[in-house]
Amino acid sequence: MKKIDPALQLQQLKQFGEFGGVNPSITDSATYTFLEAQTMTDTFHGETEGCFLYSRHWNPSNKYLSDALAAMEGTEEAWVTASGMGAITCVLLHELNAGDHIVASRTTYGGTFAFLKNYVQKFNIEVTFVNISDLDAVKKAMKPNTKVLYAESISNPLLQVANIPELKKIASISDAKLVIDNTFTPMILSPYALGADVVVYSMTKFINGKNDCVAGAICADAAYINSLIDVNTGTAMLLGPVLDPLRSSSILKNLYTLHIRMQQHGKNALYLSQALEKEGYKVNYVGLPQHPDYELFKSFMNDSYGYGGILSIDLGSASLAAKVMQEMQHQDVGYLAVSLGYFRTLFSNSGKSTSSEIPDDIQKEMGMSEGLIRFSMGLDNDIEHTTCIILNILKQHVK
Ligand code: PLP
């Protein structure tokens, strides 16, 4: 299995600031001047290296962040967007034409699910949702007009692991692109190295890690990114979900601490999961040997970044989950809030929040309990203390 060291790849990238600053200068311009008209014409046709034309296409701050993400991911290029959904929808709309078909995992982030279930039909795009772990079902779902096979490397919120190398083989039969959302596991998994054609991120989550903005990214080879931002036909260029350069600059600085944060998120999530499991709670964490995809995940994961910061427990009912979450917030475990990848612990009931776009019957079919609490573990320095509080709250409320 091809493993890489994303932190090392990132560290080996040199980006000198305009005035020698260790952080690249922020480019606060929407448009750029040229001394000669011909250079502008050449730049418009993408033929002048180092020249910028207009910030919806490229701007220097976004280029610095994109280059850093490409280094981390091992792709030739990347492009940054104003949200994770901006990245996902651009890639899907770029690949899918009217009459095309997409096979997608049925367990994805609710917004992605809603886009595929309710939105793409207006473009006459057909969607088949599959259990992504059932490779035979995935194979059966593929058609000659299937242009995309879509999955999350670890699914939100059920934590199913996508077998990326096998999915790539299946996608290749129909010449479809394998698109992987790696939002939950930056650095831990490197989907491009494992066979994905395009990797998308919500950088709102772990990559930025501060919960102070929404942002997204698309990582792929240079030809793909260039076609996405082609001035005549590129979906990203024409729909325009570009990231603001001020944000690019702050995310770039946060990217350089990502490896340490992922290790701490993972260490804390593993500790809490083991404690919950020992007490007999129904806990779902990919770092526990009883997780159905534990071995698969281990065979894919890059060394030394841990198993990730996301775990869940199933308390059976939404009302019990609500009580426990409110008490956890009251006792400073973290915040009752959607989203993930923050330095404080966040928890929410997926079925009632980030997956509420998924109808109840499909939630049931997917195996999503109404009492599921998803935790995004924070960077707590004393996880034993946090775990004690959580166990005490659970003892009081769960009979
Ligand atoms: N992908 C995953 C796995 C997510 O969890 C989310 C948001 O929760 C998104 C994509 C969408 O990202 P954004 O909110 O940045 O648009």
mmCIF file of N, CA and C in Angstrom, residues 54-125:
data_model
loop_
_atom_site.group_PDB
_atom_site.id
_atom_site.type_symbol
_atom_site.label_atom_id
_atom_site.label_comp_id
_atom_site.label_asym_id
_atom_site.label_seq_id
_atom_site.Cartn_x
_atom_site.Cartn_y
_atom_site.Cartn_z
ATOM 1 N N TYR A 54 -6.657 38.014 -12.690
ATOM 2 C CA TYR A 54 -7.866 38.383 -11.965
ATOM 3 C C TYR A 54 -8.060 37.346 -10.850
ATOM 4 N N SER A 55 -8.424 37.805 -9.666
ATOM 5 C CA SER A 55 -8.345 36.924 -8.493
ATOM 6 C C SER A 55 -9.385 35.799 -8.436
ATOM 7 N N ARG A 56 -10.432 35.878 -9.264
ATOM 8 C CA ARG A 56 -11.359 34.723 -9.279
ATOM 9 C C ARG A 56 -10.690 33.509 -9.914
ATOM 10 N N HIS A 57 -9.735 33.789 -10.795
ATOM 11 C CA HIS A 57 -9.013 32.717 -11.480
ATOM 12 C C HIS A 57 -7.890 32.212 -10.577
ATOM 13 N N TRP A 58 -6.940 33.058 -10.313
ATOM 14 C CA TRP A 58 -5.823 32.753 -9.418
ATOM 15 C C TRP A 58 -5.451 34.030 -8.698
ATOM 16 N N ASN A 59 -4.991 33.921 -7.507
ATOM 17 C CA ASN A 59 -4.309 35.055 -6.897
ATOM 18 C C ASN A 59 -3.144 34.496 -6.093
ATOM 19 N N PRO A 60 -2.116 35.294 -5.865
ATOM 20 C CA PRO A 60 -0.893 34.751 -5.256
ATOM 21 C C PRO A 60 -1.126 34.079 -3.904
ATOM 22 N N SER A 61 -1.979 34.655 -3.061
ATOM 23 C CA SER A 61 -2.199 34.049 -1.734
ATOM 24 C C SER A 61 -2.844 32.680 -1.881
ATOM 25 N N ASN A 62 -3.813 32.574 -2.787
ATOM 26 C CA ASN A 62 -4.455 31.279 -3.008
ATOM 27 C C ASN A 62 -3.481 30.286 -3.630
ATOM 28 N N LYS A 63 -2.573 30.800 -4.433
ATOM 29 C CA LYS A 63 -1.579 29.908 -5.068
ATOM 30 C C LYS A 63 -0.631 29.337 -4.001
ATOM 31 N N TYR A 64 -0.221 30.184 -3.053
ATOM 32 C CA TYR A 64 0.650 29.679 -1.977
ATOM 33 C C TYR A 64 -0.046 28.551 -1.212
ATOM 34 N N LEU A 65 -1.308 28.787 -0.850
ATOM 35 C CA LEU A 65 -2.032 27.756 -0.088
ATOM 36 C C LEU A 65 -2.246 26.516 -0.952
ATOM 37 N N SER A 66 -2.600 26.730 -2.214
ATOM 38 C CA SER A 66 -2.840 25.586 -3.113
ATOM 39 C C SER A 66 -1.573 24.759 -3.282
ATOM 40 N N ASP A 67 -0.443 25.438 -3.437
ATOM 41 C CA ASP A 67 0.830 24.710 -3.600
ATOM 42 C C ASP A 67 1.139 23.895 -2.342
ATOM 43 N N ALA A 68 0.834 24.480 -1.190
ATOM 44 C CA ALA A 68 1.109 23.767 0.065
ATOM 45 C C ALA A 68 0.194 22.534 0.189
ATOM 46 N N LEU A 69 -1.061 22.683 -0.199
ATOM 47 C CA LEU A 69 -1.990 21.542 -0.140
ATOM 48 C C LEU A 69 -1.578 20.454 -1.123
ATOM 49 N N ALA A 70 -1.144 20.879 -2.305
ATOM 50 C CA ALA A 70 -0.698 19.898 -3.306
ATOM 51 C C ALA A 70 0.525 19.146 -2.785
ATOM 52 N N ALA A 71 1.421 19.863 -2.115
ATOM 53 C CA ALA A 71 2.611 19.203 -1.545
ATOM 54 C C ALA A 71 2.180 18.183 -0.494
ATOM 55 N N MET A 72 1.262 18.581 0.358
ATOM 56 C CA MET A 72 0.774 17.686 1.413
ATOM 57 C C MET A 72 0.123 16.439 0.818
ATOM 58 N N GLU A 73 -0.650 16.644 -0.224
ATOM 59 C CA GLU A 73 -1.466 15.569 -0.784
ATOM 60 C C GLU A 73 -0.700 14.727 -1.792
ATOM 61 N N GLY A 74 0.410 15.284 -2.316
ATOM 62 C CA GLY A 74 1.164 14.580 -3.352
ATOM 63 C C GLY A 74 0.540 14.710 -4.727
ATOM 64 N N THR A 75 -0.250 15.768 -4.928
ATOM 65 C CA THR A 75 -0.830 16.011 -6.259
ATOM 66 C C THR A 75 -0.006 17.104 -6.954
ATOM 67 N N GLU A 76 -0.182 17.225 -8.253
ATOM 68 C CA GLU A 76 0.565 18.272 -8.962
ATOM 69 C C GLU A 76 0.040 19.654 -8.606
ATOM 70 N N GLU A 77 -1.275 19.738 -8.395
ATOM 71 C CA GLU A 77 -1.901 21.045 -8.230
ATOM 72 C C GLU A 77 -3.022 20.977 -7.196
ATOM 73 N N ALA A 78 -3.515 22.135 -6.840
ATOM 74 C CA ALA A 78 -4.720 22.236 -6.001
ATOM 75 C C ALA A 78 -5.370 23.578 -6.309
ATOM 76 N N TRP A 79 -6.597 23.740 -5.868
ATOM 77 C CA TRP A 79 -7.304 25.023 -6.036
ATOM 78 C C TRP A 79 -8.196 25.193 -4.824
ATOM 79 N N VAL A 80 -8.243 26.391 -4.260
ATOM 80 C CA VAL A 80 -8.964 26.561 -3.000
ATOM 81 C C VAL A 80 -10.282 27.308 -3.200
ATOM 82 N N THR A 81 -11.273 26.876 -2.469
ATOM 83 C CA THR A 81 -12.636 27.387 -2.654
ATOM 84 C C THR A 81 -13.161 28.030 -1.357
ATOM 85 N N ALA A 82 -14.271 28.721 -1.496
ATOM 86 C CA ALA A 82 -14.828 29.463 -0.363
ATOM 87 C C ALA A 82 -15.575 28.567 0.623
ATOM 88 N N SER A 83 -15.761 27.295 0.298
ATOM 89 C CA SER A 83 -16.362 26.338 1.245
ATOM 90 C C SER A 83 -16.066 24.929 0.742
ATOM 91 N N GLY A 84 -16.288 23.961 1.619
ATOM 92 C CA GLY A 84 -16.139 22.569 1.195
ATOM 93 C C GLY A 84 -17.180 22.223 0.146
ATOM 94 N N MET A 85 -18.398 22.711 0.332
ATOM 95 C CA MET A 85 -19.455 22.442 -0.653
ATOM 96 C C MET A 85 -19.100 23.086 -1.996
ATOM 97 N N GLY A 86 -18.423 24.227 -1.954
ATOM 98 C CA GLY A 86 -17.964 24.863 -3.194
ATOM 99 C C GLY A 86 -17.020 23.926 -3.950
ATOM 100 N N ALA A 87 -16.146 23.250 -3.211
ATOM 101 C CA ALA A 87 -15.199 22.312 -3.839
ATOM 102 C C ALA A 87 -15.951 21.093 -4.399
ATOM 103 N N ILE A 88 -16.823 20.527 -3.590
ATOM 104 C CA ILE A 88 -17.530 19.294 -3.984
ATOM 105 C C ILE A 88 -18.433 19.543 -5.197
ATOM 106 N N THR A 89 -19.223 20.613 -5.119
ATOM 107 C CA THR A 89 -20.189 20.855 -6.201
ATOM 108 C C THR A 89 -19.477 21.239 -7.502
ATOM 109 N N CYS A 90 -18.368 21.982 -7.391
ATOM 110 C CA CYS A 90 -17.611 22.335 -8.612
ATOM 111 C C CYS A 90 -17.090 21.081 -9.291
ATOM 112 N N VAL A 91 -16.508 20.198 -8.512
ATOM 113 C CA VAL A 91 -15.938 18.974 -9.098
ATOM 114 C C VAL A 91 -17.048 18.142 -9.741
ATOM 115 N N LEU A 92 -18.154 17.984 -9.027
ATOM 116 C CA LEU A 92 -19.217 17.125 -9.569
ATOM 117 C C LEU A 92 -19.839 17.753 -10.816
ATOM 118 N N LEU A 93 -20.109 19.048 -10.769
ATOM 119 C CA LEU A 93 -20.721 19.680 -11.944
ATOM 120 C C LEU A 93 -19.741 19.755 -13.112
ATOM 121 N N HIS A 94 -18.452 19.745 -12.805
ATOM 122 C CA HIS A 94 -17.459 19.777 -13.885
ATOM 123 C C HIS A 94 -17.404 18.427 -14.616
ATOM 124 N N GLU A 95 -17.613 17.372 -13.858
ATOM 125 C CA GLU A 95 -17.490 16.035 -14.448
ATOM 126 C C GLU A 95 -18.773 15.546 -15.105
ATOM 127 N N LEU A 96 -19.907 15.988 -14.549
ATOM 128 C CA LEU A 96 -21.186 15.385 -14.958
ATOM 129 C C LEU A 96 -21.917 16.280 -15.952
ATOM 130 N N ASN A 97 -22.265 15.693 -17.080
ATOM 131 C CA ASN A 97 -23.093 16.394 -18.064
ATOM 132 C C ASN A 97 -24.500 15.823 -18.015
ATOM 133 N N ALA A 98 -25.432 16.515 -18.644
ATOM 134 C CA ALA A 98 -26.808 16.013 -18.713
ATOM 135 C C ALA A 98 -26.781 14.600 -19.297
ATOM 136 N N GLY A 99 -27.522 13.691 -18.663
ATOM 137 C CA GLY A 99 -27.569 12.312 -19.146
ATOM 138 C C GLY A 99 -26.518 11.406 -18.513
ATOM 139 N N ASP A 100 -25.608 12.007 -17.718
ATOM 140 C CA ASP A 100 -24.577 11.181 -17.064
ATOM 141 C C ASP A 100 -25.106 10.596 -15.753
ATOM 142 N N HIS A 101 -24.296 9.713 -15.201
ATOM 143 C CA HIS A 101 -24.680 8.968 -14.003
ATOM 144 C C HIS A 101 -23.538 9.025 -12.994
ATOM 145 N N ILE A 102 -23.897 9.106 -11.728
ATOM 146 C CA ILE A 102 -22.892 9.081 -10.653
ATOM 147 C C ILE A 102 -23.265 7.999 -9.647
ATOM 148 N N VAL A 103 -22.268 7.275 -9.181
ATOM 149 C CA VAL A 103 -22.470 6.321 -8.084
ATOM 150 C C VAL A 103 -21.842 6.951 -6.844
ATOM 151 N N ALA A 104 -22.637 7.073 -5.796
ATOM 152 C CA ALA A 104 -22.138 7.748 -4.592
ATOM 153 C C ALA A 104 -22.435 6.929 -3.351
ATOM 154 N N SER A 105 -21.536 7.032 -2.396
ATOM 155 C CA SER A 105 -21.771 6.386 -1.104
ATOM 156 C C SER A 105 -23.046 6.968 -0.486
ATOM 157 N N ARG A 106 -23.829 6.124 0.145
ATOM 158 C CA ARG A 106 -25.070 6.635 0.754
ATOM 159 C C ARG A 106 -24.772 7.281 2.100
ATOM 160 N N THR A 107 -23.581 7.046 2.649
ATOM 161 C CA THR A 107 -23.243 7.740 3.892
ATOM 162 C C THR A 107 -22.210 8.820 3.588
ATOM 163 N N THR A 108 -22.721 10.011 3.406
ATOM 164 C CA THR A 108 -21.844 11.168 3.206
ATOM 165 C C THR A 108 -22.388 12.302 4.062
ATOM 166 N N TYR A 109 -21.620 13.370 4.112
ATOM 167 C CA TYR A 109 -22.080 14.598 4.758
ATOM 168 C C TYR A 109 -23.461 14.974 4.188
ATOM 169 N N GLY A 110 -24.370 15.438 5.065
ATOM 170 C CA GLY A 110 -25.746 15.704 4.656
ATOM 171 C C GLY A 110 -25.884 16.661 3.483
ATOM 172 N N GLY A 111 -25.010 17.672 3.414
ATOM 173 C CA GLY A 111 -25.078 18.637 2.310
ATOM 174 C C GLY A 111 -24.754 17.972 0.973
ATOM 175 N N THR A 112 -23.782 17.097 0.987
ATOM 176 C CA THR A 112 -23.411 16.365 -0.231
ATOM 177 C C THR A 112 -24.565 15.459 -0.641
ATOM 178 N N PHE A 113 -25.115 14.780 0.372
ATOM 179 C CA PHE A 113 -26.255 13.894 0.097
ATOM 180 C C PHE A 113 -27.410 14.691 -0.517
ATOM 181 N N ALA A 114 -27.717 15.848 0.072
ATOM 182 C CA ALA A 114 -28.836 16.664 -0.422
ATOM 183 C C ALA A 114 -28.575 17.144 -1.851
ATOM 184 N N PHE A 115 -27.335 17.528 -2.123
ATOM 185 C CA PHE A 115 -26.985 17.984 -3.477
ATOM 186 C C PHE A 115 -27.250 16.875 -4.496
ATOM 187 N N LEU A 116 -26.871 15.667 -4.131
ATOM 188 C CA LEU A 116 -27.040 14.540 -5.061
ATOM 189 C C LEU A 116 -28.483 14.055 -5.118
ATOM 190 N N LYS A 117 -29.168 14.126 -3.982
ATOM 191 C CA LYS A 117 -30.533 13.589 -3.933
ATOM 192 C C LYS A 117 -31.547 14.572 -4.528
ATOM 193 N N ASN A 118 -31.306 15.877 -4.295
ATOM 194 C CA ASN A 118 -32.356 16.855 -4.620
ATOM 195 C C ASN A 118 -31.999 17.867 -5.698
ATOM 196 N N TYR A 119 -30.728 17.987 -6.027
ATOM 197 C CA TYR A 119 -30.339 19.139 -6.844
ATOM 198 C C TYR A 119 -29.911 18.779 -8.261
ATOM 199 N N VAL A 120 -29.080 17.738 -8.393
ATOM 200 C CA VAL A 120 -28.490 17.477 -9.720
ATOM 201 C C VAL A 120 -29.523 16.984 -10.732
ATOM 202 N N GLN A 121 -30.692 16.560 -10.232
ATOM 203 C CA GLN A 121 -31.737 16.077 -11.135
ATOM 204 C C GLN A 121 -32.170 17.158 -12.120
ATOM 205 N N LYS A 122 -32.048 18.424 -11.709
ATOM 206 C CA LYS A 122 -32.461 19.508 -12.617
ATOM 207 C C LYS A 122 -31.554 19.571 -13.848
ATOM 208 N N PHE A 123 -30.395 18.908 -13.764
ATOM 209 C CA PHE A 123 -29.498 18.831 -14.920
ATOM 210 C C PHE A 123 -29.590 17.467 -15.604
ATOM 211 N N ASN A 124 -30.627 16.706 -15.233
ATOM 212 C CA ASN A 124 -30.812 15.366 -15.797
ATOM 213 C C ASN A 124 -29.599 14.472 -15.537
ATOM 214 N N ILE A 125 -29.120 14.550 -14.311
ATOM 215 C CA ILE A 125 -28.014 13.675 -13.885
ATOM 216 C C ILE A 125 -28.616 12.616 -12.962
#
